[in-house]
Coordinates of C-alpha atoms in Angstrom, one line a residue:
X17 CA 2.4 15.7 34.8
X18 CA 3.5 14.2 31.6
X19 CA 1.0 13.7 28.9
X20 CA 0.1 9.8 28.0
X21 CA 2.0 8.9 24.9
X22 CA -1.5 8.1 23.3
X23 CA -2.8 11.8 23.4
X24 CA 0.4 13.0 22.8
X25 CA 0.6 11.0 19.6
X26 CA -3.7 12.0 18.7
X27 CA -2.8 16.0 19.5
X28 CA 0.0 15.8 17.3
X29 CA -1.9 13.7 14.3
X30 CA -4.6 16.4 14.8
X31 CA -2.2 19.2 14.4
X32 CA -0.6 17.7 11.2
X33 CA -4.0 17.3 9.6
X34 CA -4.7 20.4 10.4
X35 CA -1.8 21.6 8.5
X36 CA -2.6 19.6 5.1
X37 CA -5.9 20.1 5.4
X38 CA -5.1 24.3 5.0
X39 CA -2.7 23.5 2.7
X40 CA -0.2 24.1 4.5
X41 CA 1.8 21.3 3.9
X42 CA 1.3 20.2 0.2
X43 CA 1.1 16.7 -1.4
X44 CA 4.9 15.5 -1.8
X45 CA 5.7 16.8 0.8
X46 CA 8.5 15.4 3.3
X47 CA 7.8 15.1 6.9
X48 CA 11.0 14.9 8.8
X49 CA 10.3 13.8 12.1
X50 CA 13.2 14.9 14.0
X51 CA 12.5 18.3 12.8
X52 CA 8.7 17.9 14.1
X53 CA 9.3 16.5 17.3
X54 CA 11.8 20.0 18.2
X55 CA 9.1 22.1 16.5
X56 CA 6.7 20.5 19.3
X57 CA 8.4 20.1 22.2
X58 CA 8.4 16.1 22.4
X59 CA 10.2 12.9 21.9
X60 CA 10.0 11.1 18.1
X61 CA 7.4 8.4 19.6
X62 CA 4.2 10.0 19.7
X63 CA 5.8 11.6 16.3
X64 CA 5.8 8.3 15.1
X65 CA 2.7 7.2 16.5
X66 CA 0.9 9.8 15.0
X67 CA 2.1 9.7 11.2
X68 CA 0.8 6.3 11.6
X69 CA -2.3 7.5 12.7
X70 CA -2.8 9.9 9.7
X71 CA -1.2 7.2 7.7
X72 CA -4.2 5.1 8.1
X73 CA -6.5 8.0 6.5
X74 CA -4.4 8.4 4.0
X75 CA -3.2 11.2 5.0
X76 CA 0.8 10.3 5.2
X77 CA 2.7 7.6 2.9
X78 CA 5.4 6.2 5.1
X79 CA 8.2 4.7 3.1
X80 CA 10.5 1.6 5.0
X81 CA 14.0 3.3 5.6
X82 CA 13.4 6.4 3.9
X83 CA 11.0 8.8 6.1
X84 CA 6.8 10.2 5.5
X85 CA 5.9 12.0 3.1
X86 CA 1.9 13.6 2.7
X87 CA 0.2 12.2 0.2
X88 CA 0.2 12.4 -3.2
X89 CA -2.7 11.3 -5.7
X90 CA -2.6 11.6 -9.4
X91 CA -5.9 12.3 -11.9
X92 CA -6.8 8.4 -11.3
X93 CA -6.6 7.7 -7.9
X94 CA -8.9 11.1 -7.5
X95 CA -11.4 10.3 -10.3
X96 CA -11.9 6.8 -8.0
X97 CA -12.4 8.8 -4.9
X98 CA -14.8 10.7 -6.4
X99 CA -16.6 7.9 -7.7
X100 CA -16.6 6.5 -4.8
X101 CA -17.9 9.4 -3.2
X102 CA -21.2 9.7 -5.8
X103 CA -21.9 6.1 -4.5
X104 CA -21.7 6.3 -0.8
X105 CA -22.7 10.4 0.1
X106 CA -26.5 9.5 -0.8
X107 CA -26.5 7.0 1.4
X108 CA -25.7 8.9 4.1
X109 CA -28.0 11.3 3.2
X110 CA -30.5 8.8 2.8
X111 CA -30.0 7.9 6.6
X112 CA -29.9 11.4 7.9
X113 CA -32.6 12.8 5.8
X114 CA -35.3 11.7 7.9
X115 CA -34.3 12.9 10.8
X116 CA -33.7 16.4 9.5
X117 CA -35.6 18.5 11.2
X118 CA -37.0 21.8 9.4
X119 CA -34.5 24.5 11.8
X120 CA -31.3 21.7 10.6
X121 CA -32.6 22.6 7.0
X122 CA -33.3 26.1 7.4
X123 CA -29.8 26.0 9.3
X124 CA -28.4 24.5 5.9
X125 CA -29.6 27.4 4.2
X126 CA -27.8 29.7 6.2
X127 CA -25.0 28.0 5.9
X128 CA -25.9 28.4 1.9
X129 CA -26.2 32.1 2.4
X130 CA -22.6 32.4 3.8
X131 CA -21.2 30.5 0.9
X132 CA -23.0 32.8 -1.4
X133 CA -21.2 35.5 0.3
X134 CA -18.2 34.1 0.6
X135 CA -15.2 34.9 -1.7
X136 CA -12.6 33.3 -0.1
X137 CA -11.5 29.5 -1.1
X138 CA -10.1 28.9 2.7
X139 CA -13.9 29.5 4.0
X140 CA -15.4 28.4 0.7
X141 CA -13.6 25.0 1.8
X142 CA -14.9 25.1 5.3
X143 CA -19.1 26.3 4.9
X144 CA -18.6 23.2 1.8
X145 CA -17.7 20.9 4.1
X146 CA -20.1 21.8 7.1
X147 CA -22.9 22.3 4.5
X148 CA -22.8 18.6 3.2
X149 CA -22.1 17.2 7.1
X150 CA -25.5 19.0 8.0
X151 CA -27.0 17.4 5.8
X152 CA -25.3 13.5 6.9
X153 CA -25.7 14.4 10.8
X154 CA -27.6 12.3 11.4
X155 CA -26.2 9.0 9.8
X156 CA -26.3 5.8 12.3
X157 CA -22.6 5.6 13.8
X158 CA -20.7 2.6 11.6
X159 CA -17.5 2.7 9.1
X160 CA -19.3 4.7 6.1
X161 CA -19.2 8.4 7.4
X162 CA -15.5 7.5 8.3
X163 CA -14.5 6.4 4.6
X164 CA -16.3 9.3 3.6
X165 CA -14.3 11.7 5.8
X166 CA -11.5 10.1 5.0
X167 CA -12.0 10.9 1.1
X168 CA -13.0 14.1 1.7
X169 CA -9.6 14.6 3.7
X170 CA -7.3 12.9 0.6
X171 CA -9.1 15.3 -1.8
X172 CA -8.9 18.3 -0.2
X173 CA -5.8 19.9 -1.7
X174 CA -7.4 19.3 -5.1
X175 CA -10.5 20.7 -4.5
X176 CA -8.6 23.6 -3.2
X177 CA -7.1 24.2 -6.3
X178 CA -9.7 23.2 -9.0
X179 CA -12.2 26.0 -6.5
X180 CA -9.5 29.1 -7.5
X181 CA -8.7 27.5 -10.7
X182 CA -12.4 27.4 -11.6
X183 CA -13.6 31.3 -10.8
X184 CA -17.2 32.4 -10.3
X185 CA -19.1 30.6 -13.4
X186 CA -18.2 27.3 -11.4
X187 CA -19.6 28.8 -8.1
X188 CA -22.4 29.7 -9.5
X189 CA -23.4 25.9 -10.8
X190 CA -22.5 25.0 -6.9
X191 CA -24.5 27.3 -5.5
X192 CA -27.1 26.3 -7.3
X193 CA -27.2 22.9 -7.1
X194 CA -26.5 23.3 -3.0
X195 CA -30.1 25.4 -3.1
X196 CA -31.5 22.4 -5.2
X197 CA -30.3 20.1 -3.0
X198 CA -31.8 22.3 0.1
X199 CA -35.4 22.5 -1.3
X200 CA -35.3 18.5 -2.1
X201 CA -34.9 18.1 1.7
X202 CA -37.8 20.8 2.2
X203 CA -40.1 19.1 0.4
X204 CA -39.2 15.7 2.0
X205 CA -38.4 14.9 -1.5
X206 CA -35.4 12.2 -0.3
X207 CA -35.0 10.6 -3.8
X208 CA -34.7 13.4 -5.7
X209 CA -32.3 15.0 -2.6
X210 CA -30.1 12.4 -3.6
X211 CA -30.2 12.1 -7.1
X212 CA -29.1 15.7 -6.5
X213 CA -26.3 14.6 -4.4
X214 CA -24.5 12.4 -7.2
X215 CA -24.6 14.7 -9.7
X216 CA -23.2 17.7 -7.8
X217 CA -20.3 15.5 -6.6
X218 CA -20.1 13.6 -10.4
X219 CA -19.9 17.1 -12.1
X220 CA -17.1 18.1 -10.0
X221 CA -15.5 14.6 -10.7
X222 CA -16.2 15.5 -14.5
X223 CA -14.7 18.8 -14.2
X224 CA -11.5 18.2 -12.0
X225 CA -10.3 15.7 -14.3
X226 CA -10.0 18.0 -17.3
X227 CA -7.2 20.0 -15.5
X228 CA -4.4 17.5 -15.1
X229 CA -2.0 19.7 -13.7
X230 CA -3.3 20.3 -10.8
X231 CA -1.7 16.8 -10.1
X232 CA 1.4 17.3 -10.7
X233 CA 3.9 17.7 -7.9

């Protein structure tokens, strides 16, 4: 039985998103629709629709009569994304934190244990994202989490490059900030948790923009 076009295009979009977030398709990489359709054994129509889905999420740039590319950022665009995260993510935390149980918070501590034990950048990126979204897990439905997810996705490549560059010293700071955040949540001191989170995101932004070489494509 044929797969409905909408289902096929979403499946292709999910596959491409996974490749982009995993670093298999770097910013500036051209996506050739015919080649992708052949690889995935499908027609061009669901591929085209999948690219439009990813364009709406900021992961792909479509140019009329030219084709599709994995979206790239310059320093200013990445800095702005982090500034927006500094404002939005404390709002997600404020919505979610009062609903977090003691078990939820201890589960975060377990994730942080894994972060401190891991040495692989790809594993760190997965666990770091899991920890942050565990904090936000009880957010109210709406546009806010969609916006924040988009910001995480579109800056993933640069977080990866920065994580490889930063090394153990930066990792120590990240771990300390995570532990402070978890402790503030454990103490039910949600105001401090919001400020720690804002500082955590800001510190990454300030350090990231000191390395313009990460944005050369």
